[in-house]
Amino acid sequence: MTDSTLTGLDLVRATRAFAKEQRSRSWWAIFSTIAVLSGLLILTGITPWWPLQLVGSLLCALVFVRMFVIYHDFIHGAILRKSRFARVVLYPIGALAMTPPRIWKYSHNYHHAHNMQVETSGIGSYPVYTVQMWQEAPFLRRLRYRITRHPITIAFGYVTVFVYDFCLSSFIANPLKNWDAGISLLLHAAIFTALLMFAGVNALLFCFLVPILSASAFGAYLFYAQHNFAGMYIQPTEEWSHVRASLESSSYFKFGPFLNWCTANIAYHHIHHLNPMIPFYRLPEAMKSIPELQEPHVTTLSPLDIARCFRLKLWDPEGNRMISFRDARRLARSAT
């Protein structure tokens, strides 16, 4: 490491040059994405052959992920800050994505401010237990932890993460405060009913259920893998550093141009955590310009990486690594 290497606050300051929004570019991203998504939904609905409808549905899911990440940037204030018109356009996207603005803003900002602090990791993110916490946890808490981080739970993220966790449980806990969660639930019920009654099962399946289920599963897995990967480091809370948490507890997904467009560059997650005020379309520029951001922890969508990601369940402070439940049992046996 040379004297010119940027660290700590100096590294954050270096990213501020890229936190300047180009508003015309932001508006273009919003309306072009809405146009692409609308066109794909129409084509999917009128296509007579179901295999093509399935392909159209999956493309709709990918474009919807892009639409959600743009909404996510707006909630951060990275784009179109204080724009009332942007709120009118994008808040319905949040309701459709089952991430209503009130609960999403609180939980996601909390996640950014406490990224991978074990004690509060379950707020706005997937919980992480240390080996000791796991060994001392009662049966029901262990069961809940297993279920929350299970691949089936993530694959059905629409129901488990978005409908139940973000909307239903939040609305039941405090209906007055989380009224927008109730609106999300009503919106989805209305869309489901309207499509079933007036457009038929085929339209319901390929223009709503497949896109929303696929987008939710993909989004839930991306978020999981971006904070649960081989080589990550979790700091003790008393030593926690925002910069280190961003660079060592957040991964970079290695995507091609197509998936980077579909995910609005959320693959550059280490930079997004370092400075969430950088608009999504400037994240690649920041990585290219700042050498200290060019050697992140990398993960991919290869079957091997996905399997490895799902095996990692517990944080081992002694070994400074994520380990599997099986590894934790071995540690317990060796200790006794």
mmCIF file of C-alpha atoms in Angstrom:
data_model
loop_
_atom_site.group_PDB
_atom_site.id
_atom_site.type_symbol
_atom_site.label_atom_id
_atom_site.label_comp_id
_atom_site.label_asym_id
_atom_site.label_seq_id
_atom_site.Cartn_x
_atom_site.Cartn_y
_atom_site.Cartn_z
ATOM 1 C CA MET A 1 0.000 0.000 0.000
ATOM 2 C CA THR A 2 1.510 3.342 -1.034
ATOM 3 C CA ASP A 3 1.079 6.722 0.648
ATOM 4 C CA SER A 4 -1.217 7.784 -2.185
ATOM 5 C CA THR A 5 -3.708 5.003 -1.516
ATOM 6 C CA LEU A 6 -7.085 6.392 -0.499
ATOM 7 C CA THR A 7 -8.579 5.042 2.710
ATOM 8 C CA GLY A 8 -11.376 5.914 5.118
ATOM 9 C CA LEU A 9 -13.031 9.280 4.688
ATOM 10 C CA ASP A 10 -10.625 10.241 1.898
ATOM 11 C CA LEU A 11 -12.039 7.386 -0.177
ATOM 12 C CA VAL A 12 -15.599 8.512 0.507
ATOM 13 C CA ARG A 13 -14.661 12.074 -0.475
ATOM 14 C CA ALA A 14 -13.205 10.799 -3.746
ATOM 15 C CA THR A 15 -16.588 9.311 -4.655
ATOM 16 C CA ARG A 16 -18.471 12.586 -4.162
ATOM 17 C CA ALA A 17 -17.502 13.789 -7.633
ATOM 18 C CA PHE A 18 -19.732 11.011 -9.008
ATOM 19 C CA ALA A 19 -22.697 11.838 -6.750
ATOM 20 C CA LYS A 20 -23.718 14.671 -9.081
ATOM 21 C CA GLU A 21 -26.901 13.757 -10.890
ATOM 22 C CA GLN A 22 -27.627 14.388 -14.567
ATOM 23 C CA ARG A 23 -31.373 14.999 -14.304
ATOM 24 C CA SER A 24 -32.119 14.538 -17.985
ATOM 25 C CA ARG A 25 -30.394 11.168 -17.811
ATOM 26 C CA SER A 26 -32.453 10.226 -14.753
ATOM 27 C CA TRP A 27 -35.735 11.106 -16.467
ATOM 28 C CA TRP A 28 -34.678 9.239 -19.596
ATOM 29 C CA ALA A 29 -33.914 6.141 -17.516
ATOM 30 C CA ILE A 30 -37.345 6.253 -15.878
ATOM 31 C CA PHE A 31 -39.482 6.802 -18.956
ATOM 32 C CA SER A 32 -37.475 4.561 -21.293
ATOM 33 C CA THR A 33 -37.707 1.741 -18.739
ATOM 34 C CA ILE A 34 -41.458 2.248 -18.325
ATOM 35 C CA ALA A 35 -41.831 2.210 -22.114
ATOM 36 C CA VAL A 36 -39.810 -1.005 -22.489
ATOM 37 C CA LEU A 37 -41.720 -2.698 -19.675
ATOM 38 C CA SER A 38 -45.114 -1.615 -21.056
ATOM 39 C CA GLY A 39 -44.205 -2.786 -24.543
ATOM 40 C CA LEU A 40 -43.033 -6.173 -23.284
ATOM 41 C CA LEU A 41 -46.210 -6.650 -21.245
ATOM 42 C CA ILE A 42 -48.380 -5.848 -24.278
ATOM 43 C CA LEU A 43 -46.406 -8.188 -26.536
ATOM 44 C CA THR A 44 -46.531 -10.925 -23.913
ATOM 45 C CA GLY A 45 -50.286 -10.506 -23.565
ATOM 46 C CA ILE A 46 -51.060 -10.690 -27.289
ATOM 47 C CA THR A 47 -48.594 -13.452 -28.204
ATOM 48 C CA PRO A 48 -50.587 -16.622 -29.015
ATOM 49 C CA TRP A 49 -47.844 -19.172 -28.279
ATOM 50 C CA TRP A 50 -47.141 -19.877 -24.576
ATOM 51 C CA PRO A 51 -43.358 -20.546 -24.873
ATOM 52 C CA LEU A 52 -42.928 -17.037 -26.303
ATOM 53 C CA GLN A 53 -45.174 -15.698 -23.569
ATOM 54 C CA LEU A 54 -42.914 -17.322 -20.993
ATOM 55 C CA VAL A 55 -39.851 -15.699 -22.555
ATOM 56 C CA GLY A 56 -41.684 -12.358 -22.583
ATOM 57 C CA SER A 57 -42.631 -12.816 -18.923
ATOM 58 C CA LEU A 58 -39.033 -13.426 -17.888
ATOM 59 C CA LEU A 59 -37.860 -10.376 -19.828
ATOM 60 C CA CYS A 60 -40.588 -8.354 -18.092
ATOM 61 C CA ALA A 61 -39.220 -9.596 -14.756
ATOM 62 C CA LEU A 62 -35.706 -8.393 -15.573
ATOM 63 C CA VAL A 63 -36.917 -4.966 -16.697
ATOM 64 C CA PHE A 64 -39.057 -4.710 -13.565
ATOM 65 C CA VAL A 65 -35.921 -5.305 -11.478
ATOM 66 C CA ARG A 66 -34.371 -2.309 -13.267
ATOM 67 C CA MET A 67 -37.475 -0.248 -12.527
ATOM 68 C CA PHE A 68 -37.264 -1.158 -8.852
ATOM 69 C CA VAL A 69 -33.569 -0.212 -8.584
ATOM 70 C CA ILE A 70 -34.356 3.185 -10.138
ATOM 71 C CA TYR A 71 -37.101 3.650 -7.514
ATOM 72 C CA HIS A 72 -34.586 2.554 -4.868
ATOM 73 C CA ASP A 73 -32.160 5.267 -6.050
ATOM 74 C CA PHE A 74 -34.931 7.859 -5.814
ATOM 75 C CA ILE A 75 -35.704 6.848 -2.225
ATOM 76 C CA HIS A 76 -31.999 7.250 -1.412
ATOM 77 C CA GLY A 77 -32.086 10.769 -2.877
ATOM 78 C CA ALA A 78 -29.480 9.841 -5.491
ATOM 79 C CA ILE A 79 -31.755 10.945 -8.347
ATOM 80 C CA LEU A 80 -34.507 13.542 -8.745
ATOM 81 C CA ARG A 81 -34.361 14.642 -5.135
ATOM 82 C CA LYS A 82 -37.426 16.608 -3.960
ATOM 83 C CA SER A 83 -39.168 16.154 -7.302
ATOM 84 C CA ARG A 84 -42.906 15.844 -6.665
ATOM 85 C CA PHE A 85 -43.520 14.576 -10.171
ATOM 86 C CA ALA A 86 -40.917 11.827 -9.684
ATOM 87 C CA ARG A 87 -42.751 10.862 -6.507
ATOM 88 C CA VAL A 88 -46.006 10.586 -8.436
ATOM 89 C CA VAL A 89 -44.326 8.369 -11.029
ATOM 90 C CA LEU A 90 -42.159 6.218 -8.772
ATOM 91 C CA TYR A 91 -44.201 5.691 -5.594
ATOM 92 C CA PRO A 92 -46.652 3.453 -7.494
ATOM 93 C CA ILE A 93 -43.620 1.435 -8.646
ATOM 94 C CA GLY A 94 -42.716 0.936 -4.992
ATOM 95 C CA ALA A 95 -46.268 -0.183 -4.231
ATOM 96 C CA LEU A 96 -46.189 -2.599 -7.171
ATOM 97 C CA ALA A 97 -42.816 -3.959 -5.998
ATOM 98 C CA MET A 98 -44.296 -4.496 -2.512
ATOM 99 C CA THR A 99 -41.700 -2.095 -1.058
ATOM 100 C CA PRO A 100 -43.876 0.826 0.093
ATOM 101 C CA PRO A 101 -41.856 4.028 0.615
ATOM 102 C CA ARG A 102 -42.281 4.378 4.379
ATOM 103 C CA ILE A 103 -41.155 0.909 5.464
ATOM 104 C CA TRP A 104 -38.615 0.575 2.648
ATOM 105 C CA LYS A 105 -36.930 3.901 3.401
ATOM 106 C CA TYR A 106 -36.627 3.145 7.120
ATOM 107 C CA SER A 107 -35.445 -0.461 6.814
ATOM 108 C CA HIS A 108 -33.100 0.107 3.873
ATOM 109 C CA ASN A 109 -31.466 3.215 5.334
ATOM 110 C CA TYR A 110 -30.986 1.298 8.579
ATOM 111 C CA HIS A 111 -29.308 -1.481 6.609
ATOM 112 C CA HIS A 112 -26.916 1.014 5.038
ATOM 113 C CA ALA A 113 -26.071 2.615 8.378
ATOM 114 C CA HIS A 114 -25.482 -0.741 10.107
ATOM 115 C CA ASN A 115 -24.275 -2.911 7.224
ATOM 116 C CA MET A 116 -23.356 -6.381 8.585
ATOM 117 C CA GLN A 117 -23.427 -5.520 12.273
ATOM 118 C CA VAL A 118 -24.374 -8.931 13.620
ATOM 119 C CA GLU A 119 -26.578 -7.718 16.468
ATOM 120 C CA THR A 120 -28.930 -5.772 14.155
ATOM 121 C CA SER A 121 -28.352 -7.565 10.859
ATOM 122 C CA GLY A 122 -31.982 -8.708 10.593
ATOM 123 C CA ILE A 123 -33.308 -5.154 10.146
ATOM 124 C CA GLY A 124 -33.545 -4.409 6.434
ATOM 125 C CA SER A 125 -31.443 -7.444 5.575
ATOM 126 C CA TYR A 126 -31.064 -11.160 6.180
ATOM 127 C CA PRO A 127 -30.010 -11.954 9.764
ATOM 128 C CA VAL A 128 -26.519 -13.263 10.477
ATOM 129 C CA TYR A 129 -25.662 -15.314 13.569
ATOM 130 C CA THR A 130 -22.211 -16.003 14.897
ATOM 131 C CA VAL A 131 -21.348 -19.609 15.704
ATOM 132 C CA GLN A 132 -21.774 -18.859 19.409
ATOM 133 C CA MET A 133 -25.160 -17.195 18.890
ATOM 134 C CA TRP A 134 -26.291 -20.249 16.933
ATOM 135 C CA GLN A 135 -25.112 -22.680 19.586
ATOM 136 C CA GLU A 136 -26.864 -20.733 22.340
ATOM 137 C CA ALA A 137 -30.113 -20.030 20.464
ATOM 138 C CA PRO A 138 -33.279 -21.955 21.463
ATOM 139 C CA PHE A 139 -34.854 -24.358 18.972
ATOM 140 C CA LEU A 140 -37.533 -21.986 17.631
ATOM 141 C CA ARG A 141 -35.032 -19.194 17.006
ATOM 142 C CA ARG A 142 -32.750 -21.614 15.171
ATOM 143 C CA LEU A 143 -35.697 -22.822 13.091
ATOM 144 C CA ARG A 144 -36.676 -19.275 12.147
ATOM 145 C CA TYR A 145 -33.078 -18.483 11.202
ATOM 146 C CA ARG A 146 -32.866 -21.566 8.980
ATOM 147 C CA ILE A 147 -36.173 -20.738 7.296
ATOM 148 C CA THR A 148 -35.253 -17.086 6.694
ATOM 149 C CA ARG A 149 -32.011 -17.990 4.943
ATOM 150 C CA HIS A 150 -33.271 -21.096 3.140
ATOM 151 C CA PRO A 151 -33.096 -21.165 -0.708
ATOM 152 C CA ILE A 152 -36.837 -21.954 -0.933
ATOM 153 C CA THR A 153 -37.641 -18.867 1.153
ATOM 154 C CA ILE A 154 -35.559 -16.732 -1.199
ATOM 155 C CA ALA A 155 -36.983 -18.389 -4.331
ATOM 156 C CA PHE A 156 -40.485 -17.492 -3.110
ATOM 157 C CA GLY A 157 -39.390 -14.027 -2.057
ATOM 158 C CA TYR A 158 -42.581 -12.485 -3.428
ATOM 159 C CA VAL A 159 -44.568 -14.165 -0.643
ATOM 160 C CA THR A 160 -41.974 -14.484 2.118
ATOM 161 C CA VAL A 161 -40.001 -11.249 1.810
ATOM 162 C CA PHE A 162 -42.250 -8.760 0.050
ATOM 163 C CA VAL A 163 -45.877 -9.694 0.773
ATOM 164 C CA TYR A 164 -45.356 -10.978 4.315
ATOM 165 C CA ASP A 165 -42.302 -9.203 5.722
ATOM 166 C CA PHE A 166 -42.461 -5.799 4.061
ATOM 167 C CA CYS A 167 -46.207 -5.382 3.763
ATOM 168 C CA LEU A 168 -48.434 -7.685 5.783
ATOM 169 C CA SER A 169 -46.454 -7.834 9.030
ATOM 170 C CA SER A 170 -45.678 -4.099 8.862
ATOM 171 C CA PHE A 171 -49.294 -3.164 8.261
ATOM 172 C CA ILE A 172 -50.577 -5.437 11.041
ATOM 173 C CA ALA A 173 -47.989 -4.049 13.468
ATOM 174 C CA ASN A 174 -48.930 -0.414 12.843
ATOM 175 C CA PRO A 175 -51.722 0.276 10.296
ATOM 176 C CA LEU A 176 -51.670 4.060 10.780
ATOM 177 C CA LYS A 177 -47.929 4.407 10.319
ATOM 178 C CA ASN A 178 -47.592 1.806 7.560
ATOM 179 C CA TRP A 179 -50.760 2.588 5.625
ATOM 180 C CA ASP A 180 -48.856 2.454 2.331
ATOM 181 C CA ALA A 181 -48.109 -1.231 3.015
ATOM 182 C CA GLY A 182 -51.873 -1.770 3.055
ATOM 183 C CA ILE A 183 -52.143 0.031 -0.278
ATOM 184 C CA SER A 184 -49.534 -2.323 -1.782
ATOM 185 C CA LEU A 185 -51.534 -5.335 -0.635
ATOM 186 C CA LEU A 186 -54.782 -3.884 -2.026
ATOM 187 C CA LEU A 187 -53.086 -3.000 -5.329
ATOM 188 C CA HIS A 188 -51.868 -6.552 -5.859
ATOM 189 C CA ALA A 189 -55.242 -8.006 -4.899
ATOM 190 C CA ALA A 190 -56.949 -5.627 -7.364
ATOM 191 C CA ILE A 191 -54.555 -6.490 -10.219
ATOM 192 C CA PHE A 192 -54.952 -10.213 -9.567
ATOM 193 C CA THR A 193 -58.752 -9.980 -9.501
ATOM 194 C CA ALA A 194 -59.030 -7.695 -12.548
ATOM 195 C CA LEU A 195 -56.775 -9.848 -14.722
ATOM 196 C CA LEU A 196 -58.535 -13.033 -13.686
ATOM 197 C CA MET A 197 -62.028 -11.630 -14.316
ATOM 198 C CA PHE A 198 -61.459 -9.571 -17.459
ATOM 199 C CA ALA A 199 -58.344 -10.979 -19.162
ATOM 200 C CA GLY A 200 -58.269 -14.631 -18.159
ATOM 201 C CA VAL A 201 -55.885 -17.065 -16.532
ATOM 202 C CA ASN A 202 -53.335 -16.827 -19.354
ATOM 203 C CA ALA A 203 -52.913 -13.063 -18.950
ATOM 204 C CA LEU A 204 -52.838 -13.379 -15.165
ATOM 205 C CA LEU A 205 -50.093 -15.970 -15.389
ATOM 206 C CA PHE A 206 -47.808 -14.434 -18.013
ATOM 207 C CA CYS A 207 -48.436 -10.702 -17.489
ATOM 208 C CA PHE A 208 -48.439 -10.678 -13.695
ATOM 209 C CA LEU A 209 -47.597 -13.833 -11.757
ATOM 210 C CA VAL A 210 -44.536 -15.045 -13.671
ATOM 211 C CA PRO A 211 -42.971 -11.545 -13.946
ATOM 212 C CA ILE A 212 -43.561 -10.576 -10.310
ATOM 213 C CA LEU A 213 -42.559 -13.970 -8.895
ATOM 214 C CA SER A 214 -39.404 -14.106 -11.033
ATOM 215 C CA ALA A 215 -38.390 -10.503 -10.332
ATOM 216 C CA SER A 216 -38.897 -11.010 -6.591
ATOM 217 C CA ALA A 217 -36.864 -14.227 -6.549
ATOM 218 C CA PHE A 218 -34.026 -12.664 -8.545
ATOM 219 C CA GLY A 219 -34.003 -9.518 -6.416
ATOM 220 C CA ALA A 220 -34.128 -11.456 -3.155
ATOM 221 C CA TYR A 221 -31.199 -13.626 -4.230
ATOM 222 C CA LEU A 222 -29.113 -10.671 -5.442
ATOM 223 C CA PHE A 223 -29.527 -8.941 -2.103
ATOM 224 C CA TYR A 224 -28.713 -12.167 -0.243
ATOM 225 C CA ALA A 225 -25.576 -12.904 -2.245
ATOM 226 C CA GLN A 226 -24.331 -9.320 -2.085
ATOM 227 C CA HIS A 227 -23.986 -9.723 1.696
ATOM 228 C CA ASN A 228 -23.297 -13.449 1.988
ATOM 229 C CA PHE A 229 -20.279 -14.604 0.024
ATOM 230 C CA ALA A 230 -16.944 -16.353 0.400
ATOM 231 C CA GLY A 231 -14.241 -13.946 1.544
ATOM 232 C CA MET A 232 -16.521 -11.426 3.232
ATOM 233 C CA TYR A 233 -15.524 -9.916 6.567
ATOM 234 C CA ILE A 234 -17.867 -8.959 9.402
ATOM 235 C CA GLN A 235 -16.461 -6.495 11.925
ATOM 236 C CA PRO A 236 -17.190 -6.522 15.643
ATOM 237 C CA THR A 237 -19.740 -3.791 16.354
ATOM 238 C CA GLU A 238 -17.373 -1.827 18.590
ATOM 239 C CA GLU A 239 -14.832 -1.646 15.731
ATOM 240 C CA TRP A 240 -17.354 -1.100 12.934
ATOM 241 C CA SER A 241 -16.304 1.134 10.051
ATOM 242 C CA HIS A 242 -18.634 2.232 7.265
ATOM 243 C CA VAL A 243 -15.886 2.123 4.641
ATOM 244 C CA ARG A 244 -14.671 -1.335 5.596
ATOM 245 C CA ALA A 245 -18.242 -2.668 5.751
ATOM 246 C CA SER A 246 -18.880 -1.302 2.261
ATOM 247 C CA LEU A 247 -15.768 -2.802 0.692
ATOM 248 C CA GLU A 248 -15.496 -6.085 2.615
ATOM 249 C CA SER A 249 -19.124 -6.929 3.450
ATOM 250 C CA SER A 250 -20.628 -6.025 0.067
ATOM 251 C CA SER A 251 -19.815 -7.841 -3.148
ATOM 252 C CA TYR A 252 -19.514 -6.952 -6.809
ATOM 253 C CA PHE A 253 -21.612 -9.102 -9.137
ATOM 254 C CA LYS A 254 -19.809 -9.874 -12.371
ATOM 255 C CA PHE A 255 -22.491 -9.203 -14.997
ATOM 256 C CA GLY A 256 -22.363 -8.449 -18.692
ATOM 257 C CA PRO A 257 -23.845 -5.284 -20.258
ATOM 258 C CA PHE A 258 -27.340 -6.798 -20.584
ATOM 259 C CA LEU A 259 -27.710 -7.784 -16.922
ATOM 260 C CA ASN A 260 -26.052 -4.577 -15.776
ATOM 261 C CA TRP A 261 -28.756 -2.678 -17.676
ATOM 262 C CA CYS A 262 -31.529 -4.900 -16.303
ATOM 263 C CA THR A 263 -30.307 -4.460 -12.726
ATOM 264 C CA ALA A 264 -29.457 -0.748 -13.105
ATOM 265 C CA ASN A 265 -25.853 -1.410 -12.022
ATOM 266 C CA ILE A 266 -26.801 -2.698 -8.570
ATOM 267 C CA ALA A 267 -23.969 -5.192 -9.219
ATOM 268 C CA TYR A 268 -21.580 -2.399 -8.154
ATOM 269 C CA HIS A 269 -22.860 -2.904 -4.643
ATOM 270 C CA HIS A 270 -19.655 -2.115 -2.787
ATOM 271 C CA ILE A 271 -19.610 1.364 -4.349
ATOM 272 C CA HIS A 272 -23.322 1.873 -3.750
ATOM 273 C CA HIS A 273 -22.783 1.135 -0.050
ATOM 274 C CA LEU A 274 -19.747 3.381 0.125
ATOM 275 C CA ASN A 275 -21.767 6.303 -1.238
ATOM 276 C CA PRO A 276 -25.495 5.667 -1.856
ATOM 277 C CA MET A 277 -25.860 9.179 -3.293
ATOM 278 C CA ILE A 278 -24.122 8.134 -6.527
ATOM 279 C CA PRO A 279 -26.775 7.680 -9.264
ATOM 280 C CA PHE A 280 -26.874 4.132 -10.579
ATOM 281 C CA TYR A 281 -25.685 5.183 -14.035
ATOM 282 C CA ARG A 282 -22.465 6.675 -12.598
ATOM 283 C CA LEU A 283 -21.382 3.662 -10.520
ATOM 284 C CA PRO A 284 -19.289 2.098 -13.346
ATOM 285 C CA GLU A 285 -17.639 5.477 -13.903
ATOM 286 C CA ALA A 286 -16.686 5.679 -10.220
ATOM 287 C CA MET A 287 -15.194 2.185 -10.251
ATOM 288 C CA LYS A 288 -13.207 2.912 -13.402
ATOM 289 C CA SER A 289 -11.813 6.166 -11.998
ATOM 290 C CA ILE A 290 -10.891 5.121 -8.436
ATOM 291 C CA PRO A 291 -8.275 2.321 -8.229
ATOM 292 C CA GLU A 292 -9.207 1.452 -4.624
ATOM 293 C CA LEU A 293 -12.639 0.329 -5.829
ATOM 294 C CA GLN A 294 -11.334 -1.970 -8.546
ATOM 295 C CA GLU A 295 -10.526 -5.078 -6.474
ATOM 296 C CA PRO A 296 -13.835 -5.953 -4.796
ATOM 297 C CA HIS A 297 -15.047 -9.338 -3.667
ATOM 298 C CA VAL A 298 -16.576 -10.844 -6.807
ATOM 299 C CA THR A 299 -19.487 -13.242 -7.153
ATOM 300 C CA THR A 300 -21.389 -14.510 -10.184
ATOM 301 C CA LEU A 301 -24.563 -16.339 -11.137
ATOM 302 C CA SER A 302 -22.697 -19.552 -11.888
ATOM 303 C CA PRO A 303 -24.281 -22.660 -10.293
ATOM 304 C CA LEU A 304 -21.090 -23.177 -8.267
ATOM 305 C CA ASP A 305 -21.180 -19.646 -6.838
ATOM 306 C CA ILE A 306 -24.890 -19.939 -6.034
ATOM 307 C CA ALA A 307 -24.393 -23.286 -4.263
ATOM 308 C CA ARG A 308 -21.409 -21.903 -2.345
ATOM 309 C CA CYS A 309 -23.392 -18.831 -1.347
ATOM 310 C CA PHE A 310 -26.269 -20.879 0.062
ATOM 311 C CA ARG A 311 -23.894 -23.099 2.065
ATOM 312 C CA LEU A 312 -22.531 -20.129 4.016
ATOM 313 C CA LYS A 313 -24.787 -19.663 7.055
ATOM 314 C CA LEU A 314 -22.858 -18.529 10.160
ATOM 315 C CA TRP A 315 -20.063 -16.093 10.959
ATOM 316 C CA ASP A 316 -17.013 -17.637 12.618
ATOM 317 C CA PRO A 317 -15.160 -14.782 14.397
ATOM 318 C CA GLU A 318 -12.211 -17.040 15.197
ATOM 319 C CA GLY A 319 -11.616 -17.928 11.557
ATOM 320 C CA ASN A 320 -12.896 -14.588 10.177
ATOM 321 C CA ARG A 321 -15.124 -16.351 7.663
ATOM 322 C CA MET A 322 -18.648 -17.450 6.895
ATOM 323 C CA ILE A 323 -19.141 -21.180 7.418
ATOM 324 C CA SER A 324 -21.849 -23.811 6.934
ATOM 325 C CA PHE A 325 -23.990 -25.432 9.633
ATOM 326 C CA ARG A 326 -21.927 -28.594 9.109
ATOM 327 C CA ASP A 327 -18.707 -26.684 9.751
ATOM 328 C CA ALA A 328 -20.254 -25.238 12.915
ATOM 329 C CA ARG A 329 -21.033 -28.744 14.174
ATOM 330 C CA ARG A 330 -17.433 -29.776 13.519
ATOM 331 C CA LEU A 331 -16.205 -26.798 15.518
ATOM 332 C CA ALA A 332 -18.499 -27.730 18.373
ATOM 333 C CA ARG A 333 -17.252 -31.337 18.360
ATOM 334 C CA SER A 334 -13.619 -30.272 18.281
ATOM 335 C CA ALA A 335 -14.210 -27.861 21.176
ATOM 336 C CA THR A 336 -15.609 -30.656 23.340
#
